[in-house]
PDB file of C-alpha atoms in Angstrom:
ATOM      1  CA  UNK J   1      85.755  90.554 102.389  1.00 44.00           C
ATOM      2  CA  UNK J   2      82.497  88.056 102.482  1.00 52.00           C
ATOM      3  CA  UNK J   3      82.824  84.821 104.253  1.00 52.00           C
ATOM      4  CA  UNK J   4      82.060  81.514 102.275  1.00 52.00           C
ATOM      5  CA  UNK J   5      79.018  80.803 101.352  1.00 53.00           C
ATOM      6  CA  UNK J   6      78.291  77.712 103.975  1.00 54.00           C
ATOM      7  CA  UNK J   7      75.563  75.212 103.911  1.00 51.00           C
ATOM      8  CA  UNK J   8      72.981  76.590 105.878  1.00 53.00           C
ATOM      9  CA  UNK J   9      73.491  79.832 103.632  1.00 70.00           C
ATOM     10  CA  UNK J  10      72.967  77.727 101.168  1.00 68.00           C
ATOM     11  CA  UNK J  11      69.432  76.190 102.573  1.00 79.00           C
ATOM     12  CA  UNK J  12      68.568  79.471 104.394  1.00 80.00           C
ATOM     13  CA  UNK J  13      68.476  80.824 100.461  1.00 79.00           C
ATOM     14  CA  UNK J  14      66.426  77.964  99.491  1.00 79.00           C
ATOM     15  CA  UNK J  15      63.621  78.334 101.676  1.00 83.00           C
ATOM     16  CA  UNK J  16      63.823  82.203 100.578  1.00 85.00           C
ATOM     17  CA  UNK J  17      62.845  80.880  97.222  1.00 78.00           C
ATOM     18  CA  UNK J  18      60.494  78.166  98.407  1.00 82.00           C
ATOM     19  CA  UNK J  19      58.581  80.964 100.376  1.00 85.00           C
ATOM     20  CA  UNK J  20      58.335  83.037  97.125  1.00 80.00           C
ATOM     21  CA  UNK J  21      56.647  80.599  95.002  1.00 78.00           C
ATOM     22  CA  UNK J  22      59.353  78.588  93.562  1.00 82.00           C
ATOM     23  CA  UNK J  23      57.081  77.525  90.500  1.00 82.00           C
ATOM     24  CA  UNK J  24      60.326  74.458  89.731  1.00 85.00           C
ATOM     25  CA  UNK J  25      59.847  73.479  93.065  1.00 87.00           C
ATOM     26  CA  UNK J  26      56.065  73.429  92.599  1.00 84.00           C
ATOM     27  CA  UNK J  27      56.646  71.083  89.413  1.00 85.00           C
ATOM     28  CA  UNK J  28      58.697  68.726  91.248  1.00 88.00           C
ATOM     29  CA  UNK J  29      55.824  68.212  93.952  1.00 87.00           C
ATOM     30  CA  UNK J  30      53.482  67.258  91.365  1.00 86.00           C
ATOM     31  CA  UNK J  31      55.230  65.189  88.932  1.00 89.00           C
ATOM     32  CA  UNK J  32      57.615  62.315  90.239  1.00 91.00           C
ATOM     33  CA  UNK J  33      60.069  62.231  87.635  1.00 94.00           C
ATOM     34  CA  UNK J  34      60.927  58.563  88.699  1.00 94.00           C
ATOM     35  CA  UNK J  35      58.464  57.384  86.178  1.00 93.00           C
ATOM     36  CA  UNK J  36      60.202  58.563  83.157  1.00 94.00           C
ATOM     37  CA  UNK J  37      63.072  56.049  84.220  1.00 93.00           C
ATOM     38  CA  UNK J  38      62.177  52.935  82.778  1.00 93.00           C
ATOM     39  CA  UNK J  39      61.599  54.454  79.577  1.00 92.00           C
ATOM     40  CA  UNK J  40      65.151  56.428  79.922  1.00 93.00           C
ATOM     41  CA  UNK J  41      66.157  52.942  80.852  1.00 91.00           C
ATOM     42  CA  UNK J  42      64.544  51.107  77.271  1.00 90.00           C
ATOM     43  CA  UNK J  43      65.649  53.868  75.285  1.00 89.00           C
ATOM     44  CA  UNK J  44      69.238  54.334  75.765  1.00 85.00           C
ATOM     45  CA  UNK J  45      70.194  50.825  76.339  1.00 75.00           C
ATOM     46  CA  UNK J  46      73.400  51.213  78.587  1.00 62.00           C
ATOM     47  CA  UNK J  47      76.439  49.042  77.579  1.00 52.00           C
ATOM     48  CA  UNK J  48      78.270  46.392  80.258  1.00 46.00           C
ATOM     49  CA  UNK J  49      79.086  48.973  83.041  1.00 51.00           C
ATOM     50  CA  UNK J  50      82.053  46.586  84.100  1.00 52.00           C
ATOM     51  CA  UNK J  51      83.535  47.936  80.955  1.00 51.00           C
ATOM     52  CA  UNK J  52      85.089  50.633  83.631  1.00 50.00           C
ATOM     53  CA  UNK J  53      84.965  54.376  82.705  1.00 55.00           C
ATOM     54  CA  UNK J  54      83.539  57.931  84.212  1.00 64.00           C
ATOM     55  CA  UNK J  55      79.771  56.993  85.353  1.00 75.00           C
ATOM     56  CA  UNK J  56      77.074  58.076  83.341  1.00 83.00           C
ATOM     57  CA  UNK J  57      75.044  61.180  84.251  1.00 91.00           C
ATOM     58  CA  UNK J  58      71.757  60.343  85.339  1.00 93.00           C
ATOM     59  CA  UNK J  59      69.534  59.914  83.199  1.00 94.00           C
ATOM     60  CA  UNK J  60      66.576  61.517  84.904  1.00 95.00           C
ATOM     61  CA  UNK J  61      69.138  64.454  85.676  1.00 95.00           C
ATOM     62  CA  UNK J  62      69.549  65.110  82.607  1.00 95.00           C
ATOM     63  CA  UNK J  63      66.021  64.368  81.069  1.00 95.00           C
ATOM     64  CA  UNK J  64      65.150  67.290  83.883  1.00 95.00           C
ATOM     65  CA  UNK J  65      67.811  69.665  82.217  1.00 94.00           C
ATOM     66  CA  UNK J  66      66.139  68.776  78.730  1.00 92.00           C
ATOM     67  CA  UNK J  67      62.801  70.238  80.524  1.00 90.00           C
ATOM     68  CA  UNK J  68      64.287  73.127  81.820  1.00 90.00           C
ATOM     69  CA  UNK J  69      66.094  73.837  78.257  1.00 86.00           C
ATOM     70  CA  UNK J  70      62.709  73.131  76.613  1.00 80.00           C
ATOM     71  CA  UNK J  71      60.290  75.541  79.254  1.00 77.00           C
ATOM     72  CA  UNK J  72      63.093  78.400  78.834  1.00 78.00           C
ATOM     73  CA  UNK J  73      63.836  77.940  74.892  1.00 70.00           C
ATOM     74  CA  UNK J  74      67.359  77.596  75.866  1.00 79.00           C
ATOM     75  CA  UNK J  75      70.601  76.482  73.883  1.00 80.00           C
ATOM     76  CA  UNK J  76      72.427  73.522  76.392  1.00 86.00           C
ATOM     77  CA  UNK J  77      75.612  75.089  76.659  1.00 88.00           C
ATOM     78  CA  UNK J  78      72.565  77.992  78.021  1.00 90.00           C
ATOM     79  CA  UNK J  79      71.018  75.126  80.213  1.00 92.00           C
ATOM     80  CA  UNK J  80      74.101  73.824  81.336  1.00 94.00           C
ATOM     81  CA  UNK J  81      75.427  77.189  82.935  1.00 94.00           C
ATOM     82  CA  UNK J  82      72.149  78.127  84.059  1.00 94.00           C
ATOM     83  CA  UNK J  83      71.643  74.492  86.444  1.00 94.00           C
ATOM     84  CA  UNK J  84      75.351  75.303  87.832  1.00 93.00           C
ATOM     85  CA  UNK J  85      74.587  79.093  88.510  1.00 90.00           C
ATOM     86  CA  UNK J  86      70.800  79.282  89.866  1.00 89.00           C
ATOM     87  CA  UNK J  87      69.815  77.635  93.238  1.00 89.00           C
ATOM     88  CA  UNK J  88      66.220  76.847  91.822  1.00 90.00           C
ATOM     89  CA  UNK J  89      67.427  74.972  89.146  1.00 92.00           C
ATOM     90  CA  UNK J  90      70.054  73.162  91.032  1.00 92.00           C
ATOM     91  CA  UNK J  91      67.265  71.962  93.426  1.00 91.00           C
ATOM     92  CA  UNK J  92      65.231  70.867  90.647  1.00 93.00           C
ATOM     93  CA  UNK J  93      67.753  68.975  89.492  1.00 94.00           C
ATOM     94  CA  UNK J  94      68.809  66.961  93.143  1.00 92.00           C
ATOM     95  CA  UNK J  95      71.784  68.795  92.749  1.00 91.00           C
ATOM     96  CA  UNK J  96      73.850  70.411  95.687  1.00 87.00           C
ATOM     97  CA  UNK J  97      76.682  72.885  95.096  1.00 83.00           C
ATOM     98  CA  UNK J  98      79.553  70.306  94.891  1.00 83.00           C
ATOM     99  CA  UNK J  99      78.141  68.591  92.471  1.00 90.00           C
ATOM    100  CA  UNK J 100      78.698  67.848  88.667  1.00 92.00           C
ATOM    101  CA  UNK J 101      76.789  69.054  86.131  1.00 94.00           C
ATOM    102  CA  UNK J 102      76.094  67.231  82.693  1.00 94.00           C
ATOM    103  CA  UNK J 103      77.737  69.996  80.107  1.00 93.00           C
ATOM    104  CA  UNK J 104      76.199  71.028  76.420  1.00 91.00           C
ATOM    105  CA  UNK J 105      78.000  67.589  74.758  1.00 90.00           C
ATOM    106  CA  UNK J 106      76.751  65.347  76.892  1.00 91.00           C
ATOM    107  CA  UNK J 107      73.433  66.735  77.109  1.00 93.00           C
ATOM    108  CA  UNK J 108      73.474  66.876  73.106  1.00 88.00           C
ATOM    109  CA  UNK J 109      74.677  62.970  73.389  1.00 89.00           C
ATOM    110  CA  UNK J 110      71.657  62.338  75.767  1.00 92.00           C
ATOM    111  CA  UNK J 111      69.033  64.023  73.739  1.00 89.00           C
ATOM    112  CA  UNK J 112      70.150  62.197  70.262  1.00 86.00           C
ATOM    113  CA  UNK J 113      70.014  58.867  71.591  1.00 89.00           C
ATOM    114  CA  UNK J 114      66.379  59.556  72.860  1.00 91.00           C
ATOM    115  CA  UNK J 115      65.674  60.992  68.863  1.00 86.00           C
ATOM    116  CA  UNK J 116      66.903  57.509  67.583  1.00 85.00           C
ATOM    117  CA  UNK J 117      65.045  55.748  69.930  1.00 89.00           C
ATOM    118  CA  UNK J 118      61.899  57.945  69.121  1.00 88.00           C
ATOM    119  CA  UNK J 119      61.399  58.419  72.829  1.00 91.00           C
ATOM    120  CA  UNK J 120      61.644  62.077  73.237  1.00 88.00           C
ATOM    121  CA  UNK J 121      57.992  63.283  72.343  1.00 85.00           C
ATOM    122  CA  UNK J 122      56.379  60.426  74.119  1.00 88.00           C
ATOM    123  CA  UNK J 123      58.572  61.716  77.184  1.00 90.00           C
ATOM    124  CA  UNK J 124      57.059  65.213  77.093  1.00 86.00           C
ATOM    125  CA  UNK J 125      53.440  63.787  76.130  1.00 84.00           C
ATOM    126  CA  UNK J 126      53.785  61.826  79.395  1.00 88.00           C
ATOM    127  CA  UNK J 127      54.913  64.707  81.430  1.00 87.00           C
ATOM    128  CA  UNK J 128      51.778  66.375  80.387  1.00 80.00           C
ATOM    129  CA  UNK J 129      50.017  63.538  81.367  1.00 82.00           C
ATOM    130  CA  UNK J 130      51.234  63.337  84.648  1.00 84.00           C
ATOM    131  CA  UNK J 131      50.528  67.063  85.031  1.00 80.00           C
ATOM    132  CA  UNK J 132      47.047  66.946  84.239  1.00 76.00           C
ATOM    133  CA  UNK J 133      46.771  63.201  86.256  1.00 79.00           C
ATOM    134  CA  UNK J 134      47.898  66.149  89.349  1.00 77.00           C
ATOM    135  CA  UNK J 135      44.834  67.674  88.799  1.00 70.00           C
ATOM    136  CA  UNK J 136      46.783  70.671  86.759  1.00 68.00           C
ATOM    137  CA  UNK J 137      45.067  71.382  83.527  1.00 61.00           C
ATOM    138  CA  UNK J 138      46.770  74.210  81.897  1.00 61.00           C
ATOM    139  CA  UNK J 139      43.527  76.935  80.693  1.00 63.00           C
ATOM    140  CA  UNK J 140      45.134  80.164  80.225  1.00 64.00           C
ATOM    141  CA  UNK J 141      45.981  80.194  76.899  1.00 72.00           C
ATOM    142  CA  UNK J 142      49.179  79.617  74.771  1.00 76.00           C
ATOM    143  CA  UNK J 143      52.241  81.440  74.170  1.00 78.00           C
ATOM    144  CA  UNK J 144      54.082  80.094  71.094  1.00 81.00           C
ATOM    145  CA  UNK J 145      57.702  81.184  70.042  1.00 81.00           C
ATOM    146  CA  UNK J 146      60.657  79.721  69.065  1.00 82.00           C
ATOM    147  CA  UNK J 147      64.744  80.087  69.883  1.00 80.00           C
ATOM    148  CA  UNK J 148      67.935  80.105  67.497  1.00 83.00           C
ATOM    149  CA  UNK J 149      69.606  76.799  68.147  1.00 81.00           C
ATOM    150  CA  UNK J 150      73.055  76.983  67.214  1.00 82.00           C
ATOM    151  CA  UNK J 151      75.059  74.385  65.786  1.00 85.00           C
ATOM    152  CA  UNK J 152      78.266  73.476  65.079  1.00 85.00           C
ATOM    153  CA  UNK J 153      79.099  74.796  61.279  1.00 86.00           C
ATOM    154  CA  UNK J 154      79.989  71.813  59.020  1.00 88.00           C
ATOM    155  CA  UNK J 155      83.101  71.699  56.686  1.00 88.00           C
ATOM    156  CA  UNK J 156      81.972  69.663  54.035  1.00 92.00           C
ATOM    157  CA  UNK J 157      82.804  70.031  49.919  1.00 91.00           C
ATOM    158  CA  UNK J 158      80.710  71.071  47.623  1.00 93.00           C
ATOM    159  CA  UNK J 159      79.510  67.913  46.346  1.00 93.00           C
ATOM    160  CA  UNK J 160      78.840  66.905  49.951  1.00 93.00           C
ATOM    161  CA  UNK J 161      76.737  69.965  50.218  1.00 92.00           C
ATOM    162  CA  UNK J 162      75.014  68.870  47.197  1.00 93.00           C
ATOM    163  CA  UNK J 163      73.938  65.606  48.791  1.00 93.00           C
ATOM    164  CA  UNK J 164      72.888  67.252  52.047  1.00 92.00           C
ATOM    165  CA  UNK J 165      70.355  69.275  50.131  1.00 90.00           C
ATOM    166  CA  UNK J 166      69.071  66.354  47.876  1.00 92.00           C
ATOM    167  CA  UNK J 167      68.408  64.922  51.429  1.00 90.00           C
ATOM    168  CA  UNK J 168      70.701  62.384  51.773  1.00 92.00           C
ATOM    169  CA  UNK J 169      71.547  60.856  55.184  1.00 91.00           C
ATOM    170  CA  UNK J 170      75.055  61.241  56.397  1.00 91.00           C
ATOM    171  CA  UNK J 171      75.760  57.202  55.969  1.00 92.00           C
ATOM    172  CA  UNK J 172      74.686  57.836  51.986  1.00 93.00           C
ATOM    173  CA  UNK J 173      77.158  60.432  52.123  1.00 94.00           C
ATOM    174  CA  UNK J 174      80.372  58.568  54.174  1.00 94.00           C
ATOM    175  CA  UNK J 175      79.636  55.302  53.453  1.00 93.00           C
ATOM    176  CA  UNK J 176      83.055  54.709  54.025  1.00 93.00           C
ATOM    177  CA  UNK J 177      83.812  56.376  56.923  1.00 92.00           C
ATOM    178  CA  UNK J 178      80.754  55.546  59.893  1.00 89.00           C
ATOM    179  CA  UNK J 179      82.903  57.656  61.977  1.00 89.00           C
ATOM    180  CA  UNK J 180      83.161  60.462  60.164  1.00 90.00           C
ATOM    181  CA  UNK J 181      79.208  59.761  59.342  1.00 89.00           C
ATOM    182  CA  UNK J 182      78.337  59.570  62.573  1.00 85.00           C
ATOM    183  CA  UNK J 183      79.968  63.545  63.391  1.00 86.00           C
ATOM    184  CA  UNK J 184      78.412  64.917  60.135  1.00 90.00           C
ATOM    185  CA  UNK J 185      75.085  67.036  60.883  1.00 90.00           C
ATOM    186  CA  UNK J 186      72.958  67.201  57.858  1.00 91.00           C
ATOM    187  CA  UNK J 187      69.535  68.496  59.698  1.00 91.00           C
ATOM    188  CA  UNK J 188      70.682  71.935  60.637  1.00 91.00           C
ATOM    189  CA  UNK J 189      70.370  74.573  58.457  1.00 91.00           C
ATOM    190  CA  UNK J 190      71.406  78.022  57.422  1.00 91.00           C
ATOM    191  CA  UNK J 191      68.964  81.281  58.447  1.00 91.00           C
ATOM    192  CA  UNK J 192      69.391  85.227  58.948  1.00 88.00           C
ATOM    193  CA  UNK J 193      68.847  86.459  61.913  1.00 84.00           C
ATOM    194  CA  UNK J 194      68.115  90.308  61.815  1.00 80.00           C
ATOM    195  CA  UNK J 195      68.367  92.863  64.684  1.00 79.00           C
ATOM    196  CA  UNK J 196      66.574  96.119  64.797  1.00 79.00           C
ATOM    197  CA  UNK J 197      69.250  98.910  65.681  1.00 79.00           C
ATOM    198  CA  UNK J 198      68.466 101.660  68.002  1.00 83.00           C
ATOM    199  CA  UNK J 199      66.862 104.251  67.016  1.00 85.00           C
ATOM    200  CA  UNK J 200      69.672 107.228  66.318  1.00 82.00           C
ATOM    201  CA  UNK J 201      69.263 110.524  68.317  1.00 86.00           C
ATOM    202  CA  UNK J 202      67.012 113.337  66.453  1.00 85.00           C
ATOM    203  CA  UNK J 203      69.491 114.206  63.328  1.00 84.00           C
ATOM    204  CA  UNK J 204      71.529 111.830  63.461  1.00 86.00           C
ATOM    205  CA  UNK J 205      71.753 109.092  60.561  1.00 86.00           C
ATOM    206  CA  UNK J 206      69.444 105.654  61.673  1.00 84.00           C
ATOM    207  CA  UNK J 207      72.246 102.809  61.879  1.00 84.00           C
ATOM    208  CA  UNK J 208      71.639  99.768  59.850  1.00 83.00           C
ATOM    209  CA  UNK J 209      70.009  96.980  60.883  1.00 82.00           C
ATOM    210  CA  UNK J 210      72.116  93.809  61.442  1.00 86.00           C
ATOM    211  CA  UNK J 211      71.911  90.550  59.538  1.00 86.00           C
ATOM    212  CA  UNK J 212      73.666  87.789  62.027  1.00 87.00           C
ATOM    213  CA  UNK J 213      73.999  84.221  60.093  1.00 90.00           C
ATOM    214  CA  UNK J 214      72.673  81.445  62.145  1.00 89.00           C
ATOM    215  CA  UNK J 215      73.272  77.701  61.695  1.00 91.00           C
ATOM    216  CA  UNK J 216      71.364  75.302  63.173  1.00 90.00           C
ATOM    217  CA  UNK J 217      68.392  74.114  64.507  1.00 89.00           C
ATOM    218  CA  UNK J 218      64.791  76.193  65.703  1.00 88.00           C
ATOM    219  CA  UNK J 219      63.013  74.861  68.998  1.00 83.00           C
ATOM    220  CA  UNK J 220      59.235  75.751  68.570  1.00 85.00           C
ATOM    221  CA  UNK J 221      57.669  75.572  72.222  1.00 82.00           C
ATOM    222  CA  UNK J 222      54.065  76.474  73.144  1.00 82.00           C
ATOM    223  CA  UNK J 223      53.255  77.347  76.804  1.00 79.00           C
ATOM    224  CA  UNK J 224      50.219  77.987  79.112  1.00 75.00           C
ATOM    225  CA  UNK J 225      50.383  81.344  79.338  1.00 73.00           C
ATOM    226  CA  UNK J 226      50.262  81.573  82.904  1.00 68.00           C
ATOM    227  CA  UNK J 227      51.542  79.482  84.470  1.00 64.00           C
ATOM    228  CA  UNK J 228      54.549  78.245  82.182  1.00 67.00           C
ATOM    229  CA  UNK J 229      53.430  74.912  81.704  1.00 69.00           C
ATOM    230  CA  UNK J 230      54.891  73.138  78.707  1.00 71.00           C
ATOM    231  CA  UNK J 231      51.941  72.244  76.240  1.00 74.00           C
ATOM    232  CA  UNK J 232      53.657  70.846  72.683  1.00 78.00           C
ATOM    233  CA  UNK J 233      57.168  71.482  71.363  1.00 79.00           C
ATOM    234  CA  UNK J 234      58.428  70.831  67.813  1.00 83.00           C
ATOM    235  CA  UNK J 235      61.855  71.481  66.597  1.00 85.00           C
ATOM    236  CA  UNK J 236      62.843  72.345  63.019  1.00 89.00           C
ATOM    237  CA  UNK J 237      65.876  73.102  61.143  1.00 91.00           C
ATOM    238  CA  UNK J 238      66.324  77.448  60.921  1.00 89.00           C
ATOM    239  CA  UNK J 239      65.060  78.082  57.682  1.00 90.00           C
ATOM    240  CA  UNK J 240      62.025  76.060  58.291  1.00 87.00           C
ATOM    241  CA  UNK J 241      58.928  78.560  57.993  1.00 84.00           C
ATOM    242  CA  UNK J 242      57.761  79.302  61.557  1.00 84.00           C
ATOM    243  CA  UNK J 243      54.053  79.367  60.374  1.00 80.00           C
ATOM    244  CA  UNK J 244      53.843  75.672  59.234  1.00 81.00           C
ATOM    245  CA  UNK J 245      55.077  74.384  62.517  1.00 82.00           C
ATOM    246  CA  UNK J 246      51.454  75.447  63.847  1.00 79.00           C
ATOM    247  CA  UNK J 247      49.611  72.712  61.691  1.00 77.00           C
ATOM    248  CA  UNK J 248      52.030  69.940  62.581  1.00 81.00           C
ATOM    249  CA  UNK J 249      50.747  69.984  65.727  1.00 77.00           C
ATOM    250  CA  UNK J 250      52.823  72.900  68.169  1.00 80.00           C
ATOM    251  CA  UNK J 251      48.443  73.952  69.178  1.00 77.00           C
ATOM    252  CA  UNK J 252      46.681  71.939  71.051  1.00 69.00           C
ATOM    253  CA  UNK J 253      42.928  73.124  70.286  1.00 65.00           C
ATOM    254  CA  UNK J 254      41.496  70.807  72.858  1.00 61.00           C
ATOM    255  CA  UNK J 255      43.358  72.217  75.685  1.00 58.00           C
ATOM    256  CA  UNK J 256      42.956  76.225  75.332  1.00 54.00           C
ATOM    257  CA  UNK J 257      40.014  78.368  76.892  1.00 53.00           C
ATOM    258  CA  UNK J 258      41.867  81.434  75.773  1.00 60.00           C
ATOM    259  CA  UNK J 259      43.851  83.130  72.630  1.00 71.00           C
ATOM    260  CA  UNK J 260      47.230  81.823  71.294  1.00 74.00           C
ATOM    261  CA  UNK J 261      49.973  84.400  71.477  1.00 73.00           C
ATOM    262  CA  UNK J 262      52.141  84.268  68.101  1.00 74.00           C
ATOM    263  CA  UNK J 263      55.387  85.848  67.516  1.00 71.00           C
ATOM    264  CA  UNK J 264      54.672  87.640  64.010  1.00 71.00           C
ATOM    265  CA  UNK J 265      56.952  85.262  62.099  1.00 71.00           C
ATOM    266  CA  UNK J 266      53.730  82.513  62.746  1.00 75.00           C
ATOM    267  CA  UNK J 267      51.485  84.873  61.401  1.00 67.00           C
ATOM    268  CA  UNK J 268      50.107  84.813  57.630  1.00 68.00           C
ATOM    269  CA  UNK J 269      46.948  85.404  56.163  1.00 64.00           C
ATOM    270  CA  UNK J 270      46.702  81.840  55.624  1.00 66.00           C
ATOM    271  CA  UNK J 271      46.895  81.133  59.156  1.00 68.00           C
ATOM    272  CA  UNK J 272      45.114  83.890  61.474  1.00 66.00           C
ATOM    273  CA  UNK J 273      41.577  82.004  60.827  1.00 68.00           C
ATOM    274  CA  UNK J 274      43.624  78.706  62.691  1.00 68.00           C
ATOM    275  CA  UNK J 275      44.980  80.726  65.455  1.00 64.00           C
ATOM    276  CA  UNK J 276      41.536  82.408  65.783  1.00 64.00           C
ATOM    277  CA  UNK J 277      39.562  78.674  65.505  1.00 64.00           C
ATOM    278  CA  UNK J 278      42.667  77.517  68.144  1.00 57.00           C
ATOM    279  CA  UNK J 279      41.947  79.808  70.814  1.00 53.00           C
ATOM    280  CA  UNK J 280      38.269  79.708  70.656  1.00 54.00           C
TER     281      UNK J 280
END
């Protein structure tokens, strides 16, 4: 039976992982995430902390786990596990192994008050800005995709349906109840999500393909294609149409010396003369 896992284990594995090229590691070496504070600070406007209750989370903890969610095109609950399970991550958080870790609903808290605030794409703007200010400039090309965001499935009547797609806002809707209001999701929406079954042994009947129903939300991210660097992210409910999301600003055409990589679903007619133009 294996001892437990101490604390110089638990540093010996670290500078395993710094000696391989930790590229998180890397990331926090060139951008001091301190920065992104005051703006955490403005933009979520803290109540009276001699209220009592748990502590917050820090913010710039969890602004870091909203980077880490965004570079991986991960769901939080995803994010969450993932900072608790891998060593890398941990460290990139200022984490040890005793400590707590923000979980999907507070990270889905932290991430909502920074849409209201209309801070959240200025934060990743500036983190390319300090990237590039490190003498970092991101040249290799992009890689755009995007991840199945699930979210949790509404139970709303039929005439509340109706309002959601006349585009109401969830206050129109419960004007009555802010509570209620304030739990109802009207962004997300419903998509299919097919996957390809195997191919069947020579003979055999081919299986059907599988249609999975999805509800929620689609996190378009585009990425230097070497070296991982975040370059724009959009997000857009699931039935959005992938392809649009590229002339809404997910390329950067000043900032590419290479091609753009495209999952298929970005691809049209329409929109191979952009890609081309994008990555000249």
């Amino acid at each position: 039976m294996s001892g437990q896992f101490g604390f110089w284990d638990f540093e010996d594995r670290l500078r395993e992982l710094s000696a391989e090229g930790d590229p998180l590691e890397r990331l926090s070496a060139t951008v001091d995430f301190e920065q992104f504070r005051p703006v955490l600070a403005k933009a979520l406007r803290r109540g009276d902390p001699r209220k009592g209750g748990r502590p917050p989370f820090d913010a710039v903890l969890k602004f870091k786990m909203l980077v880490l969610q965004a570079l991986h095109g991960l769901s939080l609950q995803q994010t969450s596990y993932l900072v608790r399970d891998r060593l890398s991550w941990m460290r990139f958080c200022g984490l040890g192994p005793g400590d707590g870790v923000p979980d999907a609903n507070t990270l889905w808290d932290f991430r909502e008050a920074l849409i209201r605030a209309r801070a959240l794409d200025g934060l990743f703007t500036r983190l390319d800005q300090a990237i590039v200010a490190a003498g970092y400039l991101p040249m290799s090309g992009q890689i755009v995709d995007a991840t199945l965001v699930a979210a949790p499935r509404q139970r709303n009547k039929e005439e509340e349906k109706a309002a959601i797609k006349q585009g109401k806002s969830a206050h129109e809707i419960w004007p009555d109840q802010p509570a209620k209001a304030a739990q109802k999701d009207v962004d997300a929406r419903w998509t299919v999500k097919f996957s390809k079954a195997k191919p069947a042994p020579e003979g055999a009947p081919q299986p059907p393909d599988i249609a999975i129903p999805v509800f929620g939300y689609k996190a378009h991210i585009a990425i230097d294609r070497r070296h991982g660097v975040i370059r724009r992210r959009l997000v857009s409910d699931a039935a959005a149409h992938d392809g649009a999301r590229l002339r809404e600003g997910l390329i950067d055409p000043d900032n590419t010396a290479s091609g753009v990589w495209a999952d298929t679903a970005y691809r049209s007619q329409a929109n191979e003369d952009f890609l081309r133009d994008a990555g000249k």
